PDB file of C-alpha atoms and ligand atoms in Angstrom:
ATOM      1  CA  UNK A1270      25.288  13.090  16.404  1.00  0.00           C
ATOM      2  CA  UNK A1271      25.128  11.377  13.018  1.00  0.00           C
ATOM      3  CA  UNK A1272      21.512  10.239  13.030  1.00  0.00           C
ATOM      4  CA  UNK A1273      21.947   7.638  10.295  1.00  0.00           C
ATOM      5  CA  UNK A1274      24.855   5.939  12.109  1.00  0.00           C
ATOM      6  CA  UNK A1275      22.931   6.076  15.402  1.00  0.00           C
ATOM      7  CA  UNK A1276      19.867   4.425  13.808  1.00  0.00           C
ATOM      8  CA  UNK A1277      22.061   1.708  12.307  1.00  0.00           C
ATOM      9  CA  UNK A1278      23.841   1.148  15.629  1.00  0.00           C
ATOM     10  CA  UNK A1279      20.652   0.853  17.724  1.00  0.00           C
ATOM     11  CA  UNK A1280      19.045  -1.297  15.052  1.00  0.00           C
ATOM     12  CA  UNK A1281      21.890  -3.837  15.315  1.00  0.00           C
ATOM     13  CA  UNK A1282      21.971  -3.691  19.116  1.00  0.00           C
ATOM     14  CA  UNK A1283      18.225  -4.354  19.414  1.00  0.00           C
ATOM     15  CA  UNK A1284      17.976  -6.919  16.570  1.00  0.00           C
ATOM     16  CA  UNK A1285      15.591  -4.609  14.750  1.00  0.00           C
ATOM     17  CA  UNK A1286      14.807  -4.251  11.065  1.00  0.00           C
ATOM     18  CA  UNK A1287      13.347  -1.277   9.243  1.00  0.00           C
ATOM     19  CA  UNK A1288      10.711  -1.907   6.589  1.00  0.00           C
ATOM     20  CA  UNK A1289       9.775   1.100   4.464  1.00  0.00           C
ATOM     21  CA  UNK A1290       6.933   1.587   2.016  1.00  0.00           C
ATOM     22  CA  UNK A1291       7.741   2.825  -1.491  1.00  0.00           C
ATOM     23  CA  UNK A1292       6.214   6.237  -0.589  1.00  0.00           C
ATOM     24  CA  UNK A1293       8.640   6.976   2.234  1.00  0.00           C
ATOM     25  CA  UNK A1294      11.024   9.936   2.137  1.00  0.00           C
ATOM     26  CA  UNK A1295      14.236   9.182   0.144  1.00  0.00           C
ATOM     27  CA  UNK A1296      16.445   9.287   3.259  1.00  0.00           C
ATOM     28  CA  UNK A1297      14.122   6.807   5.006  1.00  0.00           C
ATOM     29  CA  UNK A1298      14.126   4.434   2.017  1.00  0.00           C
ATOM     30  CA  UNK A1299      17.930   4.631   1.995  1.00  0.00           C
ATOM     31  CA  UNK A1300      18.349   3.387   5.600  1.00  0.00           C
ATOM     32  CA  UNK A1301      15.665   0.679   5.342  1.00  0.00           C
ATOM     33  CA  UNK A1302      16.479  -3.027   5.247  1.00  0.00           C
ATOM     34  CA  UNK A1303      13.709  -3.496   2.741  1.00  0.00           C
ATOM     35  CA  UNK A1304      11.558  -1.164   0.616  1.00  0.00           C
ATOM     36  CA  UNK A1305       8.379  -2.446  -1.017  1.00  0.00           C
ATOM     37  CA  UNK A1306       4.647  -2.313  -1.657  1.00  0.00           C
ATOM     38  CA  UNK A1307       2.060  -3.370   0.901  1.00  0.00           C
ATOM     39  CA  UNK A1308       2.040  -7.102   0.140  1.00  0.00           C
ATOM     40  CA  UNK A1309       5.816  -7.357  -0.106  1.00  0.00           C
ATOM     41  CA  UNK A1310       6.228  -5.618   3.262  1.00  0.00           C
ATOM     42  CA  UNK A1311       3.737  -7.987   4.934  1.00  0.00           C
ATOM     43  CA  UNK A1312       5.570 -10.986   3.473  1.00  0.00           C
ATOM     44  CA  UNK A1313       8.930  -9.588   4.523  1.00  0.00           C
ATOM     45  CA  UNK A1314       7.666  -9.020   8.078  1.00  0.00           C
ATOM     46  CA  UNK A1315       6.724 -12.730   8.263  1.00  0.00           C
ATOM     47  CA  UNK A1316      10.037 -13.938   6.776  1.00  0.00           C
ATOM     48  CA  UNK A1317      12.283 -12.015   9.178  1.00  0.00           C
ATOM     49  CA  UNK A1318      12.449 -14.757  11.793  1.00  0.00           C
ATOM     50  CA  UNK A1319      15.488 -13.367  13.670  1.00  0.00           C
ATOM     51  CA  UNK A1320      14.241  -9.809  14.103  1.00  0.00           C
ATOM     52  CA  UNK A1321      12.825  -8.932  17.523  1.00  0.00           C
ATOM     53  CA  UNK A1322      11.630  -5.466  16.538  1.00  0.00           C
ATOM     54  CA  UNK A1323      10.149  -4.305  13.236  1.00  0.00           C
ATOM     55  CA  UNK A1324      10.154  -0.560  12.626  1.00  0.00           C
ATOM     56  CA  UNK A1325       7.411  -0.078  10.058  1.00  0.00           C
ATOM     57  CA  UNK A1326       7.985   3.166   8.158  1.00  0.00           C
ATOM     58  CA  UNK A1327       4.558   3.446   6.535  1.00  0.00           C
ATOM     59  CA  UNK A1328       0.997   4.082   7.750  1.00  0.00           C
ATOM     60  CA  UNK A1329      -1.216   2.523  10.424  1.00  0.00           C
ATOM     61  CA  UNK A1330      -2.915  -0.284   8.512  1.00  0.00           C
ATOM     62  CA  UNK A1331       0.395  -1.668   7.196  1.00  0.00           C
ATOM     63  CA  UNK A1332       1.965  -1.734  10.679  1.00  0.00           C
ATOM     64  CA  UNK A1333      -1.224  -3.294  12.055  1.00  0.00           C
ATOM     65  CA  UNK A1334      -1.051  -6.095   9.480  1.00  0.00           C
ATOM     66  CA  UNK A1335       2.584  -6.758  10.428  1.00  0.00           C
ATOM     67  CA  UNK A1336       1.606  -6.895  14.114  1.00  0.00           C
ATOM     68  CA  UNK A1337      -1.289  -9.275  13.352  1.00  0.00           C
ATOM     69  CA  UNK A1338       0.961 -11.585  11.321  1.00  0.00           C
ATOM     70  CA  UNK A1339       3.802 -11.451  13.906  1.00  0.00           C
ATOM     71  CA  UNK A1340       2.203 -11.577  17.348  1.00  0.00           C
ATOM     72  CA  UNK A1341       5.533 -12.407  19.037  1.00  0.00           C
ATOM     73  CA  UNK A1342       7.422  -9.423  17.577  1.00  0.00           C
ATOM     74  CA  UNK A1343       7.332  -5.772  18.586  1.00  0.00           C
ATOM     75  CA  UNK A1344       6.081  -3.682  15.652  1.00  0.00           C
ATOM     76  CA  UNK A1345       6.778   0.053  15.907  1.00  0.00           C
ATOM     77  CA  UNK A1346       5.065   2.810  13.922  1.00  0.00           C
ATOM     78  CA  UNK A1347       7.426   5.823  14.126  1.00  0.00           C
ATOM     79  CA  UNK A1348       4.600   8.376  13.816  1.00  0.00           C
ATOM     80  CA  UNK A1349       1.376   7.860  15.696  1.00  0.00           C
ATOM     81  CA  UNK A1350      -0.387  10.198  13.260  1.00  0.00           C
ATOM     82  CA  UNK A1351       0.644   8.261  10.140  1.00  0.00           C
ATOM     83  CA  UNK A1352      -2.890   7.097   9.430  1.00  0.00           C
ATOM     84  CA  UNK A1353      -4.312   6.344   5.994  1.00  0.00           C
ATOM     85  CA  UNK A1354      -7.439   8.469   5.466  1.00  0.00           C
ATOM     86  CA  UNK A1355      -8.898   5.878   3.094  1.00  0.00           C
ATOM     87  CA  UNK A1356      -8.726   3.214   5.800  1.00  0.00           C
ATOM     88  CA  UNK A1357     -10.761   5.500   8.092  1.00  0.00           C
ATOM     89  CA  UNK A1358     -13.553   5.634   5.496  1.00  0.00           C
ATOM     90  CA  UNK A1359     -14.841   2.135   6.230  1.00  0.00           C
ATOM     91  CA  UNK A1360     -16.227   1.672   9.730  1.00  0.00           C
ATOM     92  CA  UNK A1361     -17.462  -1.545  11.318  1.00  0.00           C
ATOM     93  CA  UNK A1362     -20.993  -0.039  11.443  1.00  0.00           C
ATOM     94  CA  UNK A1363     -20.902   0.524   7.683  1.00  0.00           C
ATOM     95  CA  UNK A1364     -19.734  -3.066   7.106  1.00  0.00           C
ATOM     96  CA  UNK A1365     -22.554  -4.432   9.283  1.00  0.00           C
ATOM     97  CA  UNK A1366     -25.091  -2.340   7.351  1.00  0.00           C
ATOM     98  CA  UNK A1367     -23.951  -3.753   3.983  1.00  0.00           C
ATOM     99  CA  UNK A1368     -23.713  -7.302   5.335  1.00  0.00           C
ATOM    100  CA  UNK A1369     -27.339  -7.037   6.457  1.00  0.00           C
ATOM    101  CA  UNK A1370     -28.347  -5.843   2.983  1.00  0.00           C
ATOM    102  CA  UNK A1371     -26.360  -8.633   1.245  1.00  0.00           C
ATOM    103  CA  UNK A1372     -26.100 -11.480   3.775  1.00  0.00           C
ATOM    104  CA  UNK A1373     -24.951 -14.106   1.227  1.00  0.00           C
ATOM    105  CA  UNK A1374     -22.450 -11.958  -0.672  1.00  0.00           C
ATOM    106  CA  UNK A1375     -18.733 -12.405   0.214  1.00  0.00           C
ATOM    107  CA  UNK A1376     -16.813  -9.382   1.481  1.00  0.00           C
ATOM    108  CA  UNK A1377     -13.321  -8.631   0.182  1.00  0.00           C
ATOM    109  CA  UNK A1378     -11.380  -5.840   1.870  1.00  0.00           C
ATOM    110  CA  UNK A1379      -8.408  -3.961   0.527  1.00  0.00           C
ATOM    111  CA  UNK A1380      -5.573  -4.116   3.081  1.00  0.00           C
ATOM    112  CA  UNK A1381      -6.010  -0.335   3.372  1.00  0.00           C
ATOM    113  CA  UNK A1382      -8.498  -0.912   6.211  1.00  0.00           C
ATOM    114  CA  UNK A1383      -8.243  -1.001   9.978  1.00  0.00           C
ATOM    115  CA  UNK A1384      -7.864  -4.372  11.734  1.00  0.00           C
ATOM    116  CA  UNK A1385     -11.383  -4.049  13.216  1.00  0.00           C
ATOM    117  CA  UNK A1386     -12.794  -3.924   9.668  1.00  0.00           C
ATOM    118  CA  UNK A1387     -10.614  -6.805   8.410  1.00  0.00           C
ATOM    119  CA  UNK A1388     -12.028  -8.975  11.186  1.00  0.00           C
ATOM    120  CA  UNK A1389     -15.394  -8.895   9.370  1.00  0.00           C
ATOM    121  CA  UNK A1390     -14.219  -9.810   5.882  1.00  0.00           C
ATOM    122  CA  UNK A1391     -13.807 -13.126   4.086  1.00  0.00           C
ATOM    123  CA  UNK A1392     -10.464 -12.332   2.497  1.00  0.00           C
ATOM    124  CA  UNK A1393      -8.092  -9.362   2.060  1.00  0.00           C
ATOM    125  CA  UNK A1394      -6.358  -8.132  -1.078  1.00  0.00           C
ATOM    126  CA  UNK A1395      -3.786  -5.518  -2.077  1.00  0.00           C
ATOM    127  CA  UNK A1396      -3.537  -3.499  -5.271  1.00  0.00           C
ATOM    128  CA  UNK A1397      -1.061  -6.140  -6.524  1.00  0.00           C
ATOM    129  CA  UNK A1398      -3.432  -9.115  -6.225  1.00  0.00           C
ATOM    130  CA  UNK A1399      -7.010  -7.707  -6.124  1.00  0.00           C
ATOM    131  CA  UNK A1400      -7.943  -9.213  -9.506  1.00  0.00           C
ATOM    132  CA  UNK A1401      -6.595 -12.689  -8.591  1.00  0.00           C
ATOM    133  CA  UNK A1402      -8.305 -12.596  -5.186  1.00  0.00           C
ATOM    134  CA  UNK A1403     -11.701 -11.768  -6.741  1.00  0.00           C
ATOM    135  CA  UNK A1404     -11.183 -14.432  -9.421  1.00  0.00           C
ATOM    136  CA  UNK A1405     -10.466 -16.994  -6.707  1.00  0.00           C
ATOM    137  CA  UNK A1406     -13.962 -16.490  -5.277  1.00  0.00           C
ATOM    138  CA  UNK A1407     -16.786 -18.510  -6.810  1.00  0.00           C
ATOM    139  CA  UNK A1408     -19.463 -15.856  -6.287  1.00  0.00           C
ATOM    140  CA  UNK A1409     -20.337 -13.550  -9.192  1.00  0.00           C
ATOM    141  CA  UNK A1410     -21.253 -10.651  -6.862  1.00  0.00           C
ATOM    142  CA  UNK A1411     -18.796  -9.357  -4.261  1.00  0.00           C
ATOM    143  CA  UNK A1412     -18.839  -6.592  -1.649  1.00  0.00           C
ATOM    144  CA  UNK A1413     -15.560  -4.671  -1.859  1.00  0.00           C
ATOM    145  CA  UNK A1414     -14.111  -1.772   0.124  1.00  0.00           C
ATOM    146  CA  UNK A1415     -13.046   0.844   0.784  1.00  0.00           C
ATOM    147  CA  UNK A1416     -11.560   2.086  -2.529  1.00  0.00           C
ATOM    148  CA  UNK A1417     -14.193   2.680  -5.182  1.00  0.00           C
ATOM    149  CA  UNK A1418     -11.631   3.108  -7.960  1.00  0.00           C
ATOM    150  CA  UNK A1419      -9.982  -0.218  -7.177  1.00  0.00           C
ATOM    151  CA  UNK A1420     -13.467  -1.790  -7.015  1.00  0.00           C
ATOM    152  CA  UNK A1421     -14.249  -0.458 -10.519  1.00  0.00           C
ATOM    153  CA  UNK A1422     -10.888  -1.636 -11.848  1.00  0.00           C
ATOM    154  CA  UNK A1423     -11.469  -5.139 -10.493  1.00  0.00           C
ATOM    155  CA  UNK A1424     -14.983  -5.177 -11.967  1.00  0.00           C
ATOM    156  CA  UNK A1425     -13.572  -4.229 -15.399  1.00  0.00           C
ATOM    157  CA  UNK A1426     -10.919  -6.955 -15.182  1.00  0.00           C
ATOM    158  CA  UNK A1427     -13.036  -9.823 -13.820  1.00  0.00           C
ATOM    159  CA  UNK A1428     -16.488  -9.066 -15.272  1.00  0.00           C
ATOM    160  CA  UNK A1429     -18.009  -9.746 -11.825  1.00  0.00           C
ATOM    161  CA  UNK A1430     -20.451  -7.419 -10.076  1.00  0.00           C
ATOM    162  CA  UNK A1431     -18.483  -5.523  -7.451  1.00  0.00           C
ATOM    163  CA  UNK A1432     -20.480  -3.538  -4.892  1.00  0.00           C
ATOM    164  CA  UNK A1433     -18.279  -0.768  -3.454  1.00  0.00           C
ATOM    165  CA  UNK A1434     -18.569  -0.138   0.276  1.00  0.00           C
ATOM    166  CA  UNK A1435     -18.755   2.641   1.315  1.00  0.00           C
ATOM    167  CA  UNK A1436     -20.221   3.998  -1.910  1.00  0.00           C
ATOM    168  CA  UNK A1437     -17.424   6.525  -2.432  1.00  0.00           C
ATOM    169  CA  UNK A1438     -14.251   5.487  -0.608  1.00  0.00           C
ATOM    170  CA  UNK A1439     -11.125   7.062  -2.117  1.00  0.00           C
ATOM    171  CA  UNK A1440      -7.473   7.964  -1.675  1.00  0.00           C
ATOM    172  CA  UNK A1441      -7.123  11.773  -1.569  1.00  0.00           C
ATOM    173  CA  UNK A1442      -3.611  11.578  -3.060  1.00  0.00           C
ATOM    174  CA  UNK A1443      -4.509   9.429  -6.074  1.00  0.00           C
ATOM    175  CA  UNK A1444      -7.551  11.574  -6.887  1.00  0.00           C
ATOM    176  CA  UNK A1445      -5.145  14.440  -7.658  1.00  0.00           C
ATOM    177  CA  UNK A1446      -4.150  12.936 -11.008  1.00  0.00           C
ATOM    178  CA  UNK A1447      -5.939  14.188 -14.162  1.00  0.00           C
ATOM    179  CA  UNK A1448      -5.528  13.205 -17.817  1.00  0.00           C
ATOM    180  CA  UNK A1449      -5.115  16.911 -18.749  1.00  0.00           C
ATOM    181  CA  UNK A1450      -1.741  17.032 -16.955  1.00  0.00           C
ATOM    182  CA  UNK A1451      -0.685  13.795 -18.626  1.00  0.00           C
ATOM    183  CA  UNK A1452      -1.522  15.194 -22.085  1.00  0.00           C
ATOM    184  CA  UNK A1453       0.884  18.089 -21.453  1.00  0.00           C
ATOM    185  CA  UNK A1454       3.622  15.758 -20.188  1.00  0.00           C
ATOM    186  CA  UNK A1455       3.116  13.379 -23.115  1.00  0.00           C
ATOM    187  CA  UNK A1456       3.550  16.293 -25.514  1.00  0.00           C
ATOM    188  CA  UNK A1457       6.866  17.131 -23.780  1.00  0.00           C
ATOM    189  CA  UNK A1458       8.018  13.485 -23.590  1.00  0.00           C
ATOM    190  CA  UNK A1459       6.362  11.705 -26.518  1.00  0.00           C
ATOM    191  CA  UNK A1460       8.173   8.384 -25.919  1.00  0.00           C
ATOM    192  CA  UNK A1461       7.243   8.157 -22.237  1.00  0.00           C
ATOM    193  CA  UNK A1462       4.985   5.311 -21.043  1.00  0.00           C
ATOM    194  CA  UNK A1463       2.290   6.077 -18.453  1.00  0.00           C
ATOM    195  CA  UNK A1464       2.146   3.931 -15.285  1.00  0.00           C
ATOM    196  CA  UNK A1465      -1.007   4.346 -13.175  1.00  0.00           C
ATOM    197  CA  UNK A1466      -1.934   3.035  -9.708  1.00  0.00           C
ATOM    198  CA  UNK A1467      -5.410   1.400  -9.608  1.00  0.00           C
ATOM    199  CA  UNK A1468      -6.480   3.888  -6.906  1.00  0.00           C
ATOM    200  CA  UNK A1469      -6.551   6.519  -9.678  1.00  0.00           C
ATOM    201  CA  UNK A1470      -9.775   7.341 -11.535  1.00  0.00           C
ATOM    202  CA  UNK A1471     -11.053   5.341 -14.523  1.00  0.00           C
ATOM    203  CA  UNK A1472     -10.105   8.311 -16.771  1.00  0.00           C
ATOM    204  CA  UNK A1473      -6.489   7.895 -15.714  1.00  0.00           C
ATOM    205  CA  UNK A1474      -6.517   4.098 -15.977  1.00  0.00           C
ATOM    206  CA  UNK A1475      -8.015   4.315 -19.471  1.00  0.00           C
ATOM    207  CA  UNK A1476      -5.033   6.255 -20.860  1.00  0.00           C
ATOM    208  CA  UNK A1477      -2.415   4.148 -19.010  1.00  0.00           C
ATOM    209  CA  UNK A1478       0.188   1.897 -20.617  1.00  0.00           C
ATOM    210  CA  UNK A1479       0.402  -0.043 -17.364  1.00  0.00           C
ATOM    211  CA  UNK A1480      -1.817  -0.290 -14.254  1.00  0.00           C
ATOM    212  CA  UNK A1481      -0.384  -1.850 -11.095  1.00  0.00           C
ATOM    213  CA  UNK A1482       0.811  -1.611  -7.519  1.00  0.00           C
ATOM    214  CA  UNK A1483       3.855   0.480  -6.652  1.00  0.00           C
ATOM    215  CA  UNK A1484       6.302  -2.459  -6.798  1.00  0.00           C
ATOM    216  CA  UNK A1485       4.677  -3.801  -9.964  1.00  0.00           C
ATOM    217  CA  UNK A1486       5.428  -0.375 -11.503  1.00  0.00           C
ATOM    218  CA  UNK A1487       9.083  -0.781 -10.469  1.00  0.00           C
ATOM    219  CA  UNK A1488       9.250  -4.183 -12.172  1.00  0.00           C
ATOM    220  CA  UNK A1489       7.482  -2.885 -15.282  1.00  0.00           C
ATOM    221  CA  UNK A1490       9.866   0.091 -15.588  1.00  0.00           C
ATOM    222  CA  UNK A1491      12.981  -2.075 -15.084  1.00  0.00           C
ATOM    223  CA  UNK A1492      11.956  -4.740 -17.588  1.00  0.00           C
ATOM    224  CA  UNK A1493      10.583  -2.371 -20.247  1.00  0.00           C
ATOM    225  CA  UNK A1494      12.862  -1.319 -23.118  1.00  0.00           C
ATOM    226  CA  UNK A1495      11.344   2.198 -22.800  1.00  0.00           C
ATOM    227  CA  UNK A1496      13.621   4.926 -21.449  1.00  0.00           C
ATOM    228  CA  UNK A1497      11.080   7.310 -19.944  1.00  0.00           C
ATOM    229  CA  UNK A1498       7.928   6.989 -17.844  1.00  0.00           C
ATOM    230  CA  UNK A1499       5.174   9.228 -16.497  1.00  0.00           C
ATOM    231  CA  UNK A1500       4.178   8.020 -13.032  1.00  0.00           C
ATOM    232  CA  UNK A1501       0.695   8.392 -11.513  1.00  0.00           C
ATOM    233  CA  UNK A1502       1.157   7.443  -7.886  1.00  0.00           C
ATOM    234  CA  UNK A1503       2.568   9.090  -4.749  1.00  0.00           C
ATOM    235  CA  UNK A1504       5.806  10.921  -5.584  1.00  0.00           C
ATOM    236  CA  UNK A1505       7.940   8.894  -3.122  1.00  0.00           C
ATOM    237  CA  UNK A1506       8.072   6.034  -5.627  1.00  0.00           C
ATOM    238  CA  UNK A1507      10.219   8.137  -7.973  1.00  0.00           C
ATOM    239  CA  UNK A1508      13.207   7.852  -5.613  1.00  0.00           C
ATOM    240  CA  UNK A1509      13.190   4.067  -5.919  1.00  0.00           C
ATOM    241  CA  UNK A1510      12.446   4.131  -9.650  1.00  0.00           C
ATOM    242  CA  UNK A1511      15.401   6.469 -10.303  1.00  0.00           C
ATOM    243  CA  UNK A1512      17.732   4.528  -7.985  1.00  0.00           C
ATOM    244  CA  UNK A1513      16.885   1.186  -9.621  1.00  0.00           C
ATOM    245  CA  UNK A1514      17.058   2.613 -13.163  1.00  0.00           C
ATOM    246  CA  UNK A1515      19.755   5.317 -13.306  1.00  0.00           C
ATOM    247  CA  UNK A1516      19.693   5.321 -17.119  1.00  0.00           C
ATOM    248  CA  UNK A1517      15.935   6.011 -17.356  1.00  0.00           C
ATOM    249  CA  UNK A1518      13.786   9.123 -16.843  1.00  0.00           C
ATOM    250  CA  UNK A1519      10.739   9.397 -14.594  1.00  0.00           C
ATOM    251  CA  UNK A1520       8.204  12.239 -14.450  1.00  0.00           C
ATOM    252  CA  UNK A1521       5.498  12.523 -11.801  1.00  0.00           C
ATOM    253  CA  UNK A1522       2.063  13.005 -13.410  1.00  0.00           C
ATOM    254  CA  UNK A1523       1.207  15.704 -10.856  1.00  0.00           C
ATOM    255  CA  UNK A1524       3.810  17.383  -8.682  1.00  0.00           C
ATOM    256  CA  UNK A1525       1.542  17.820  -5.672  1.00  0.00           C
ATOM    257  CA  UNK A1526       0.854  14.077  -5.366  1.00  0.00           C
ATOM    258  CA  UNK A1527       2.116  13.664  -1.806  1.00  0.00           C
ATOM    259  CA  UNK A1528       0.605  11.478   0.918  1.00  0.00           C
ATOM    260  CA  UNK A1529       1.228  13.676   3.979  1.00  0.00           C
ATOM    261  CA  UNK A1530       0.600  10.759   6.320  1.00  0.00           C
ATOM    262  CA  UNK A1531       3.329   8.615   4.761  1.00  0.00           C
ATOM    263  CA  UNK A1532       5.725  11.552   4.978  1.00  0.00           C
ATOM    264  CA  UNK A1533       5.350  11.903   8.761  1.00  0.00           C
ATOM    265  CA  UNK A1534       8.052   9.255   9.230  1.00  0.00           C
ATOM    266  CA  UNK A1535      11.240  11.330   9.361  1.00  0.00           C
ATOM    267  CA  UNK A1536      14.711  10.049  10.299  1.00  0.00           C
ATOM    268  CA  UNK A1537      14.333  11.830  13.663  1.00  0.00           C
ATOM    269  CA  UNK A1538      11.083  10.010  14.415  1.00  0.00           C
ATOM    270  CA  UNK A1539      12.543   6.668  13.363  1.00  0.00           C
ATOM    271  CA  UNK A1540      15.506   7.275  15.669  1.00  0.00           C
ATOM    272  CA  UNK A1541      13.251   8.109  18.650  1.00  0.00           C
ATOM    273  CA  UNK A1542      10.929   5.216  17.856  1.00  0.00           C
ATOM    274  CA  UNK A1543      13.826   2.754  17.835  1.00  0.00           C
ATOM    275  CA  UNK A1544      15.534   4.208  20.904  1.00  0.00           C
ATOM    276  CA  UNK A1545      12.423   4.479  23.077  1.00  0.00           C
ATOM    277  CA  UNK A1546      10.543   1.584  21.420  1.00  0.00           C
ATOM    278  CA  UNK A1547       7.495   3.616  20.600  1.00  0.00           C
ATOM    279  CA  UNK A1548       4.815   3.491  19.258  1.00  0.00           C
ATOM    280  CA  UNK A1549       4.205  -0.237  19.571  1.00  0.00           C
ATOM    281  CA  UNK A1550       1.229  -1.410  17.509  1.00  0.00           C
ATOM    282  CA  UNK A1551      -0.944  -3.943  19.326  1.00  0.00           C
ATOM    283  CA  UNK A1552      -4.050  -5.562  17.933  1.00  0.00           C
ATOM    284  CA  UNK A1553      -6.064  -7.383  20.609  1.00  0.00           C
ATOM    285  CA  UNK A1554      -7.876 -10.703  20.164  1.00  0.00           C
ATOM    286  CA  UNK A1555     -10.391 -11.676  18.874  1.00  0.00           C
ATOM    287  CA  UNK A1556      -9.917  -8.927  16.234  1.00  0.00           C
ATOM    288  CA  UNK A1557      -6.303 -10.002  15.580  1.00  0.00           C
ATOM    289  CA  UNK A1558      -7.079 -13.697  15.033  1.00  0.00           C
ATOM    290  CA  UNK A1559     -10.064 -12.965  12.763  1.00  0.00           C
ATOM    291  CA  UNK A1560      -8.101 -10.406  10.711  1.00  0.00           C
ATOM    292  CA  UNK A1561      -5.143 -12.841  10.527  1.00  0.00           C
ATOM    293  CA  UNK A1562      -7.366 -15.459   8.878  1.00  0.00           C
ATOM    294  CA  UNK A1563      -8.445 -12.942   6.211  1.00  0.00           C
ATOM    295  CA  UNK A1564      -4.805 -11.990   5.541  1.00  0.00           C
ATOM    296  CA  UNK A1565      -3.650 -15.628   5.473  1.00  0.00           C
ATOM    297  CA  UNK A1566      -6.370 -16.506   2.959  1.00  0.00           C
ATOM    298  CA  UNK A1567      -4.937 -13.782   0.732  1.00  0.00           C
ATOM    299  CA  UNK A1568      -1.442 -15.296   0.974  1.00  0.00           C
ATOM    300  CA  UNK A1569      -2.848 -18.653  -0.162  1.00  0.00           C
ATOM    301  CA  UNK A1570      -3.856 -17.153  -3.540  1.00  0.00           C
ATOM    302  CA  UNK A1571      -1.248 -17.755  -6.219  1.00  0.00           C
ATOM    303  CA  UNK A1572       1.189 -14.886  -6.630  1.00  0.00           C
ATOM    304  CA  UNK A1573       0.125 -12.583  -9.445  1.00  0.00           C
ATOM    305  CA  UNK A1574       2.648 -11.852 -12.188  1.00  0.00           C
ATOM    306  CA  UNK A1575       5.138  -9.247 -11.039  1.00  0.00           C
ATOM    307  CA  UNK A1576       4.882  -9.760  -7.278  1.00  0.00           C
TER     308      UNK A1576
HETATM  309  P1  LIG B2164       0.813  -0.430  -2.897  1.00  0.00           P
HETATM  310  O1  LIG B2164       0.413  -1.709  -2.257  1.00  0.00           O
HETATM  311  O2  LIG B2164       0.651  -0.414  -4.374  1.00  0.00           O
HETATM  312  O3  LIG B2164       2.195  -0.042  -2.492  1.00  0.00           O
HETATM  313  O4  LIG B2164      -0.195   0.701  -2.407  1.00  0.00           O
HETATM  314  C1  LIG B2164      -0.363   1.085  -1.100  1.00  0.00           C
HETATM  315  C2  LIG B2164      -1.039   2.367  -0.991  1.00  0.00           C
HETATM  316  O5  LIG B2164      -1.298   2.852   0.075  1.00  0.00           O
HETATM  317  C3  LIG B2164      -1.402   3.040  -2.211  1.00  0.00           C
HETATM  318  O6  LIG B2164      -1.825   4.307  -1.948  1.00  0.00           O
HETATM  319 FE1  LIG B2165      -3.741   5.914   2.136  1.00  0.00          FE
HETATM  320 FE2  LIG B2165      -3.647   7.129  -0.225  1.00  0.00          FE
HETATM  321 FE3  LIG B2165      -1.739   7.580   1.548  1.00  0.00          FE
HETATM  322 FE4  LIG B2165      -1.928   5.201   0.292  1.00  0.00          FE
HETATM  323  S1  LIG B2165      -1.455   7.205  -0.625  1.00  0.00           S
HETATM  324  S2  LIG B2165      -1.560   5.534   2.460  1.00  0.00           S
HETATM  325  S3  LIG B2165      -4.169   4.986   0.161  1.00  0.00           S
HETATM  326  S4  LIG B2165      -3.906   8.114   1.736  1.00  0.00           S
END
């Protein structure tokens, strides 16, 4: 059996589409109808009016957001275990504790959170629009979770007081990047520009030529006259960067920068998921309707440059 042809056949038969995050395996990106960052995938899920099934090749919180925004569609997560560890770091109990400490302070949550957490926030953001979302809020002090590095980045950019909740939420993959490795790579490729995801540490962001979401990095690399780039985000993005820019060179800032959860979605699992329609992601009310409001508020904010 040719698994790629089988996936394409069943997809057509069932009126399904495959959305894949930029960190997916190359062969998964290549069969997807659309590859993008977290906000682009959410938007795409809403635009695909004719699709009856959305296979979401990514991690739990992204598929949950698609299910929340498309209650009449079946959203499938090919691997039940594809869960973002950062999203697990912010529990509802923790949110309630901080809300009691700061009852008048608005709460902004990164989309990398579970639906139950989103239901308690005022507005969501992604790495592509976090600065614009915080700027859209009148308050000068904001509770923000769960990524402490993104919270610090937003504080630097907006000048507002950002209280990170929990105190030390992080992405294990993005913490693997260190300036020492970049210094070696820069010595080998002196013309290369450094692109850094805001989930990286302040030390990494400080030496960056560009800080942005995964798709913003793609746009930066395509529009830049530079021919080579050092990339500080999950290694899956290099497939798309190289495909979109065959004349340019891309070097990962640390070779072990893999998100094992994202990589659980293999072609075999996508095939089984489509064929047997598993695992369907369902978010019950009232969590779904509360989380939907927080996501919709985010979509009302003007699109930041590059998204
Ligand atoms: P992007 O929205 O930049 O694609 O990031 C998602 C993510 O999980 C980063 O680790
Ligand atoms: Fe979560 Fe980090 Fe993986 Fe993104 S790369 S899904 S933030 S663990």
